[in-house]
Amino acid sequence: MSQITPEIVAEHGFSPEEYERVLRAMGREPNLTELGIFSVMWSEHCSYKSSRFHLKKLPTTAPWVICGPGENAGVIDIGDGQAAIFKMESHNHPSYIEPYQGAATGVGGILRDVFTMGARPVANLNALRFGRPDHPKMRHLISGVVRGIGGYGNCVGVPTVGGEVNFHPAYDGNILVNAMTVGVAETDKIFYCAASGVGNPIVYVGSKTGRDGIHGATMASADFGEDSEEKRPTVQVGDPFTEKLLIEACLELMATDAIVAIQDMGAAGLTSSSVEMASKGGCGIRLNMNAVPQRETGMTPYEMMLSESQERMLMVLKPGKEAMAEAIFKKWELDFAVIGEVTEGGHMVLEWNGDVVADIPLGPLAEDAPEYERPYLSPADYKAWANVPALGDLPESTDIGADLVKLMGSPDIASRRWIWEQYDNKVGGDTVQAPGGDAAVVRVHGSGKALAMSTDCTPRYCYADPYEGGKQAVAETYRNISAVGATPLAITNCLNFANPQRPEIMAQIVHALGGMAEACRALDYPIVSGNVSLYNESKATGGGSAILPTPAIGGVGLMADWTKTATIAFKGEGEAIWLIGGEGTHLGQSIWLREVHGQEAGAPPPIDLAAERAHGDTVRALVQAGTVTAVHDISDGGLIVTVAEMALAGKIGATLDAMNTAQAFGEDQARYVVTTPANVTLDGAVRIGTTGGDSVTGVPLSTLRTAHEGFLPNLMNG
């Protein structure tokens, strides 16, 4: 009687057609271990089967790109024989089920993606999306996620320097937790994952393997039903102290010439790491499952291969280097075991108790995983489906000051201080600009240069118009990095969407990627790494709620001289306030419209990429020349919110010229507010006011500060 029933096939996430492909690839019926390995490798989370076709359209190259998508992280040249290595990843489903460990292991996983390539991590960022603040579960989720990020990052000794947070009912049943790490490496000491050298030893290092996280990748490739609480065993458990030891041990071994290939064990654990190493190297792999360090008794090969226990790495070493490598890992009190060897023939063979328990051709597992061109709606059909209300005639604001106070205390604009004060943003001693500004700035240790970094996405724009929303997410990171005076170089992304089998959701994916690609090309700002997270929707909230399309972008730029960094704070009384990029006219999809009138209506602001590039060039030149004393880009809330944030940061008020509602709150793109000494004139900019006093447009700074700083503490203190 067959061991594999149709029920077991379905439980492993296969469609009948996909299981037929497995049978053809194997030339026979798989056993349970083999089926489990196919299951995780062909999961959406590991294979990108719904997005791979469209991801190929993204621009990924530039003269400064050393390594684009396909490795653990992207690599760019930052001069002086150094490289920046970075990536962003999701840990959405685990963080909803178990927020502390879900967020903590998200941070741990992205750190491993970066240091596995030879980089010392220098900064963490995150992009978080929560549901309605008054949702009964939301305080628990916010608290757990923030504690998890801080608990892991603070302990492992990497500063958490930036990020973003949105709130929207669409995330009530499926929050998003995206983590980003940036590291620095020597360009001649970058490590890749392709295995080579028949007979070379395969070694396992780090923590022991347990039963936590089994089926984590499969769970992350399905939407939430009513049983999300029952999925806790699929969430991994992290240990940041072990991770810190693992970073130091790996970097110490990397300083020798012992490593042929290295891969962290992330989603799908030992399976994905071994398959990726062997398939990228065009070789085979033999593993002795009895040699795998195990935390629990009686573990089967199926459990060992699918476990997502944290803080583990897989390496191929040069022959004869085992003893030296083992000594390093033992010194750091980590497990070290030779568990197999590189073979020829292109198969993964697993042995256990002297028997072969799996023998799988690697081609079908990796390169030949299913790839779908799923149907999607045209832009016109999507617009009809989304049914975003048209922007009607809006009354002028009767009290711009009162509206400003309301916006400053609203969930999407209020201060994030309560969050980032829980993160150590100074550890390492190289943080130049901490959270609260446009972009974080971290000095490259021992040098005069610095990296600037930012995460951005405006999901409400992406829902109303996925193409323009995709463009805007890229453009805003470009703007934020330019605002501190850095040159934007490249981006990573975390593409969070709902069920791709729905043509309207697939339309969001395809059109957002199209907008992102256009922006990257126009701004000379390639995508070098990323992650796709689909099936972000929940039946548990009733009615199958899908998240807003959220293609989060993480940008990285370079400053030649970190001492010239611009900040958002007003620096003195009597300075001139200038607007670069034209006055506001666009209120569609604005925070003002939502918070004051309760409407999510109209088209998002259009993105003029030529203007983005030109105004970014202008601002960077002004910062480098020391002409401007403060810089802030205009985004959520428009011009007046931008000025209020600058005033609060500098504890200095502002007197502004009279303005109408659209000029005050319009979210037109490619715009900045800058200040200069009173006697300076800026060609091409419009002077809109003067710094000084203790109010903004008549609203006391104390009133604005109470509104701005109060939202999160009031929410979390109940």
PDB file of N, CA, C and O in Angstrom, residues 611-657:
ATOM      1  N   ALA A 611      11.857  64.864 -12.273  1.00  0.00           N
ATOM      2  CA  ALA A 611      11.899  65.859 -11.194  1.00  0.00           C
ATOM      3  C   ALA A 611      12.535  65.260  -9.945  1.00  0.00           C
ATOM      4  O   ALA A 611      13.318  65.928  -9.252  1.00  0.00           O
ATOM      5  N   GLU A 612      12.212  63.996  -9.650  1.00  0.00           N
ATOM      6  CA  GLU A 612      12.826  63.347  -8.482  1.00  0.00           C
ATOM      7  C   GLU A 612      14.346  63.384  -8.604  1.00  0.00           C
ATOM      8  O   GLU A 612      15.057  63.725  -7.651  1.00  0.00           O
ATOM      9  N   ARG A 613      14.824  63.018  -9.773  1.00  0.00           N
ATOM     10  CA  ARG A 613      16.280  62.947  -9.962  1.00  0.00           C
ATOM     11  C   ARG A 613      16.903  64.341  -9.889  1.00  0.00           C
ATOM     12  O   ARG A 613      17.914  64.544  -9.202  1.00  0.00           O
ATOM     13  N   ALA A 614      16.286  65.311 -10.568  1.00  0.00           N
ATOM     14  CA  ALA A 614      16.839  66.661 -10.602  1.00  0.00           C
ATOM     15  C   ALA A 614      16.836  67.298  -9.216  1.00  0.00           C
ATOM     16  O   ALA A 614      17.835  67.905  -8.786  1.00  0.00           O
ATOM     17  N   HIS A 615      15.728  67.170  -8.487  1.00  0.00           N
ATOM     18  CA  HIS A 615      15.646  67.796  -7.173  1.00  0.00           C
ATOM     19  C   HIS A 615      16.537  67.085  -6.160  1.00  0.00           C
ATOM     20  O   HIS A 615      17.103  67.720  -5.263  1.00  0.00           O
ATOM     21  N   GLY A 616      16.690  65.768  -6.318  1.00  0.00           N
ATOM     22  CA  GLY A 616      17.625  65.041  -5.463  1.00  0.00           C
ATOM     23  C   GLY A 616      19.053  65.516  -5.682  1.00  0.00           C
ATOM     24  O   GLY A 616      19.811  65.735  -4.724  1.00  0.00           O
ATOM     25  N   ASP A 617      19.425  65.695  -6.958  1.00  0.00           N
ATOM     26  CA  ASP A 617      20.769  66.211  -7.276  1.00  0.00           C
ATOM     27  C   ASP A 617      20.979  67.581  -6.643  1.00  0.00           C
ATOM     28  O   ASP A 617      22.043  67.876  -6.083  1.00  0.00           O
ATOM     29  N   THR A 618      19.953  68.437  -6.749  1.00  0.00           N
ATOM     30  CA  THR A 618      20.049  69.792  -6.196  1.00  0.00           C
ATOM     31  C   THR A 618      20.271  69.759  -4.690  1.00  0.00           C
ATOM     32  O   THR A 618      21.168  70.439  -4.164  1.00  0.00           O
ATOM     33  N   VAL A 619      19.465  68.954  -4.010  1.00  0.00           N
ATOM     34  CA  VAL A 619      19.554  68.912  -2.546  1.00  0.00           C
ATOM     35  C   VAL A 619      20.899  68.349  -2.096  1.00  0.00           C
ATOM     36  O   VAL A 619      21.537  68.887  -1.183  1.00  0.00           O
ATOM     37  N   ARG A 620      21.367  67.291  -2.741  1.00  0.00           N
ATOM     38  CA  ARG A 620      22.664  66.727  -2.353  1.00  0.00           C
ATOM     39  C   ARG A 620      23.774  67.754  -2.534  1.00  0.00           C
ATOM     40  O   ARG A 620      24.668  67.871  -1.685  1.00  0.00           O
ATOM     41  N   ALA A 621      23.716  68.516  -3.627  1.00  0.00           N
ATOM     42  CA  ALA A 621      24.745  69.531  -3.869  1.00  0.00           C
ATOM     43  C   ALA A 621      24.701  70.617  -2.795  1.00  0.00           C
ATOM     44  O   ALA A 621      25.745  71.082  -2.315  1.00  0.00           O
ATOM     45  N   LEU A 622      23.485  71.015  -2.381  1.00  0.00           N
ATOM     46  CA  LEU A 622      23.341  72.038  -1.337  1.00  0.00           C
ATOM     47  C   LEU A 622      23.891  71.537  -0.005  1.00  0.00           C
ATOM     48  O   LEU A 622      24.549  72.279   0.732  1.00  0.00           O
ATOM     49  N   VAL A 623      23.636  70.264   0.293  1.00  0.00           N
ATOM     50  CA  VAL A 623      24.145  69.694   1.553  1.00  0.00           C
ATOM     51  C   VAL A 623      25.669  69.626   1.516  1.00  0.00           C
ATOM     52  O   VAL A 623      26.354  70.026   2.468  1.00  0.00           O
ATOM     53  N   GLN A 624      26.210  69.115   0.427  1.00  0.00           N
ATOM     54  CA  GLN A 624      27.664  68.961   0.332  1.00  0.00           C
ATOM     55  C   GLN A 624      28.378  70.310   0.411  1.00  0.00           C
ATOM     56  O   GLN A 624      29.473  70.419   0.964  1.00  0.00           O
ATOM     57  N   ALA A 625      27.741  71.356  -0.149  1.00  0.00           N
ATOM     58  CA  ALA A 625      28.348  72.688  -0.140  1.00  0.00           C
ATOM     59  C   ALA A 625      28.168  73.398   1.200  1.00  0.00           C
ATOM     60  O   ALA A 625      28.749  74.471   1.409  1.00  0.00           O
ATOM     61  N   GLY A 626      27.360  72.817   2.091  1.00  0.00           N
ATOM     62  CA  GLY A 626      27.118  73.463   3.378  1.00  0.00           C
ATOM     63  C   GLY A 626      26.196  74.668   3.276  1.00  0.00           C
ATOM     64  O   GLY A 626      26.137  75.501   4.196  1.00  0.00           O
ATOM     65  N   THR A 627      25.449  74.771   2.180  1.00  0.00           N
ATOM     66  CA  THR A 627      24.573  75.933   1.960  1.00  0.00           C
ATOM     67  C   THR A 627      23.328  75.875   2.844  1.00  0.00           C
ATOM     68  O   THR A 627      22.837  76.906   3.299  1.00  0.00           O
ATOM     69  N   VAL A 628      22.790  74.654   3.050  1.00  0.00           N
ATOM     70  CA  VAL A 628      21.535  74.505   3.804  1.00  0.00           C
ATOM     71  C   VAL A 628      21.831  74.034   5.225  1.00  0.00           C
ATOM     72  O   VAL A 628      22.783  73.288   5.472  1.00  0.00           O
ATOM     73  N   THR A 629      21.007  74.496   6.158  1.00  0.00           N
ATOM     74  CA  THR A 629      21.218  74.158   7.564  1.00  0.00           C
ATOM     75  C   THR A 629      20.313  73.022   8.036  1.00  0.00           C
ATOM     76  O   THR A 629      20.599  72.367   9.032  1.00  0.00           O
ATOM     77  N   ALA A 630      19.199  72.795   7.343  1.00  0.00           N
ATOM     78  CA  ALA A 630      18.299  71.683   7.663  1.00  0.00           C
ATOM     79  C   ALA A 630      17.606  71.249   6.379  1.00  0.00           C
ATOM     80  O   ALA A 630      17.377  72.073   5.483  1.00  0.00           O
ATOM     81  N   VAL A 631      17.291  69.962   6.276  1.00  0.00           N
ATOM     82  CA  VAL A 631      16.614  69.412   5.091  1.00  0.00           C
ATOM     83  C   VAL A 631      15.594  68.376   5.548  1.00  0.00           C
ATOM     84  O   VAL A 631      15.888  67.569   6.441  1.00  0.00           O
ATOM     85  N   HIS A 632      14.421  68.375   4.921  1.00  0.00           N
ATOM     86  CA  HIS A 632      13.421  67.342   5.202  1.00  0.00           C
ATOM     87  C   HIS A 632      12.606  67.137   3.929  1.00  0.00           C
ATOM     88  O   HIS A 632      12.178  68.106   3.311  1.00  0.00           O
ATOM     89  N   ASP A 633      12.411  65.889   3.529  1.00  0.00           N
ATOM     90  CA  ASP A 633      11.583  65.659   2.350  1.00  0.00           C
ATOM     91  C   ASP A 633      10.108  65.737   2.734  1.00  0.00           C
ATOM     92  O   ASP A 633       9.733  65.530   3.881  1.00  0.00           O
ATOM     93  N   ILE A 634       9.272  66.062   1.762  1.00  0.00           N
ATOM     94  CA  ILE A 634       7.831  66.182   1.996  1.00  0.00           C
ATOM     95  C   ILE A 634       7.170  64.861   1.627  1.00  0.00           C
ATOM     96  O   ILE A 634       7.345  64.359   0.517  1.00  0.00           O
ATOM     97  N   SER A 635       6.424  64.294   2.559  1.00  0.00           N
ATOM     98  CA  SER A 635       5.709  63.048   2.268  1.00  0.00           C
ATOM     99  C   SER A 635       4.348  63.092   2.966  1.00  0.00           C
ATOM    100  O   SER A 635       3.579  64.036   2.756  1.00  0.00           O
ATOM    101  N   ASP A 636       4.038  62.101   3.804  1.00  0.00           N
ATOM    102  CA  ASP A 636       2.737  62.044   4.467  1.00  0.00           C
ATOM    103  C   ASP A 636       2.415  63.355   5.190  1.00  0.00           C
ATOM    104  O   ASP A 636       3.211  63.840   5.995  1.00  0.00           O
ATOM    105  N   GLY A 637       1.243  63.893   4.912  1.00  0.00           N
ATOM    106  CA  GLY A 637       0.805  65.103   5.603  1.00  0.00           C
ATOM    107  C   GLY A 637       1.142  66.382   4.883  1.00  0.00           C
ATOM    108  O   GLY A 637       0.648  67.457   5.247  1.00  0.00           O
ATOM    109  N   GLY A 638       2.033  66.315   3.874  1.00  0.00           N
ATOM    110  CA  GLY A 638       2.320  67.492   3.082  1.00  0.00           C
ATOM    111  C   GLY A 638       3.272  68.481   3.730  1.00  0.00           C
ATOM    112  O   GLY A 638       3.951  68.188   4.719  1.00  0.00           O
ATOM    113  N   LEU A 639       3.311  69.684   3.158  1.00  0.00           N
ATOM    114  CA  LEU A 639       4.276  70.713   3.521  1.00  0.00           C
ATOM    115  C   LEU A 639       4.207  71.102   4.992  1.00  0.00           C
ATOM    116  O   LEU A 639       5.233  71.215   5.677  1.00  0.00           O
ATOM    117  N   ILE A 640       3.013  71.312   5.507  1.00  0.00           N
ATOM    118  CA  ILE A 640       2.914  71.879   6.856  1.00  0.00           C
ATOM    119  C   ILE A 640       3.331  70.860   7.916  1.00  0.00           C
ATOM    120  O   ILE A 640       3.928  71.217   8.938  1.00  0.00           O
ATOM    121  N   VAL A 641       3.065  69.583   7.671  1.00  0.00           N
ATOM    122  CA  VAL A 641       3.529  68.543   8.590  1.00  0.00           C
ATOM    123  C   VAL A 641       5.062  68.470   8.549  1.00  0.00           C
ATOM    124  O   VAL A 641       5.722  68.329   9.586  1.00  0.00           O
ATOM    125  N   THR A 642       5.643  68.585   7.357  1.00  0.00           N
ATOM    126  CA  THR A 642       7.109  68.586   7.213  1.00  0.00           C
ATOM    127  C   THR A 642       7.727  69.701   8.052  1.00  0.00           C
ATOM    128  O   THR A 642       8.688  69.486   8.803  1.00  0.00           O
ATOM    129  N   VAL A 643       7.182  70.926   7.939  1.00  0.00           N
ATOM    130  CA  VAL A 643       7.705  72.060   8.701  1.00  0.00           C
ATOM    131  C   VAL A 643       7.525  71.823  10.197  1.00  0.00           C
ATOM    132  O   VAL A 643       8.432  72.103  11.002  1.00  0.00           O
ATOM    133  N   ALA A 644       6.370  71.278  10.600  1.00  0.00           N
ATOM    134  CA  ALA A 644       6.126  71.024  12.027  1.00  0.00           C
ATOM    135  C   ALA A 644       7.124  70.012  12.580  1.00  0.00           C
ATOM    136  O   ALA A 644       7.624  70.161  13.710  1.00  0.00           O
ATOM    137  N   GLU A 645       7.456  68.984  11.807  1.00  0.00           N
ATOM    138  CA  GLU A 645       8.445  67.995  12.259  1.00  0.00           C
ATOM    139  C   GLU A 645       9.823  68.631  12.407  1.00  0.00           C
ATOM    140  O   GLU A 645      10.565  68.321  13.348  1.00  0.00           O
ATOM    141  N   MET A 646      10.181  69.510  11.497  1.00  0.00           N
ATOM    142  CA  MET A 646      11.469  70.207  11.583  1.00  0.00           C
ATOM    143  C   MET A 646      11.502  71.118  12.813  1.00  0.00           C
ATOM    144  O   MET A 646      12.517  71.215  13.514  1.00  0.00           O
ATOM    145  N   ALA A 647      10.377  71.782  13.086  1.00  0.00           N
ATOM    146  CA  ALA A 647      10.285  72.677  14.237  1.00  0.00           C
ATOM    147  C   ALA A 647      10.384  71.901  15.551  1.00  0.00           C
ATOM    148  O   ALA A 647      11.114  72.297  16.470  1.00  0.00           O
ATOM    149  N   LEU A 648       9.676  70.777  15.643  1.00  0.00           N
ATOM    150  CA  LEU A 648       9.738  69.964  16.869  1.00  0.00           C
ATOM    151  C   LEU A 648      11.143  69.416  17.078  1.00  0.00           C
ATOM    152  O   LEU A 648      11.643  69.382  18.212  1.00  0.00           O
ATOM    153  N   ALA A 649      11.805  68.978  15.995  1.00  0.00           N
ATOM    154  CA  ALA A 649      13.152  68.417  16.126  1.00  0.00           C
ATOM    155  C   ALA A 649      14.138  69.476  16.607  1.00  0.00           C
ATOM    156  O   ALA A 649      15.063  69.178  17.371  1.00  0.00           O
ATOM    157  N   GLY A 650      13.961  70.729  16.165  1.00  0.00           N
ATOM    158  CA  GLY A 650      14.890  71.793  16.533  1.00  0.00           C
ATOM    159  C   GLY A 650      14.443  72.634  17.714  1.00  0.00           C
ATOM    160  O   GLY A 650      15.182  73.528  18.144  1.00  0.00           O
ATOM    161  N   LYS A 651      13.199  72.380  18.199  1.00  0.00           N
ATOM    162  CA  LYS A 651      12.622  73.162  19.307  1.00  0.00           C
ATOM    163  C   LYS A 651      12.578  74.659  18.959  1.00  0.00           C
ATOM    164  O   LYS A 651      12.777  75.523  19.819  1.00  0.00           O
ATOM    165  N   ILE A 652      12.324  74.941  17.678  1.00  0.00           N
ATOM    166  CA  ILE A 652      12.229  76.313  17.183  1.00  0.00           C
ATOM    167  C   ILE A 652      10.998  76.382  16.277  1.00  0.00           C
ATOM    168  O   ILE A 652      10.808  75.511  15.424  1.00  0.00           O
ATOM    169  N   GLY A 653      10.169  77.400  16.465  1.00  0.00           N
ATOM    170  CA  GLY A 653       8.952  77.534  15.675  1.00  0.00           C
ATOM    171  C   GLY A 653       9.202  78.089  14.288  1.00  0.00           C
ATOM    172  O   GLY A 653      10.347  78.230  13.834  1.00  0.00           O
ATOM    173  N   ALA A 654       8.098  78.433  13.594  1.00  0.00           N
ATOM    174  CA  ALA A 654       8.188  78.960  12.234  1.00  0.00           C
ATOM    175  C   ALA A 654       6.992  79.840  11.937  1.00  0.00           C
ATOM    176  O   ALA A 654       5.871  79.560  12.376  1.00  0.00           O
ATOM    177  N   THR A 655       7.242  80.896  11.175  1.00  0.00           N
ATOM    178  CA  THR A 655       6.169  81.721  10.622  1.00  0.00           C
ATOM    179  C   THR A 655       6.140  81.463   9.128  1.00  0.00           C
ATOM    180  O   THR A 655       7.160  81.635   8.439  1.00  0.00           O
ATOM    181  N   LEU A 656       4.985  81.020   8.638  1.00  0.00           N
ATOM    182  CA  LEU A 656       4.865  80.640   7.230  1.00  0.00           C
ATOM    183  C   LEU A 656       3.943  81.594   6.494  1.00  0.00           C
ATOM    184  O   LEU A 656       3.020  82.176   7.084  1.00  0.00           O
ATOM    185  N   ASP A 657       4.183  81.749   5.189  1.00  0.00           N
ATOM    186  CA  ASP A 657       3.273  82.525   4.353  1.00  0.00           C
ATOM    187  C   ASP A 657       1.897  81.854   4.363  1.00  0.00           C
ATOM    188  O   ASP A 657       1.779  80.638   4.572  1.00  0.00           O
TER     189      ASP A 657
END
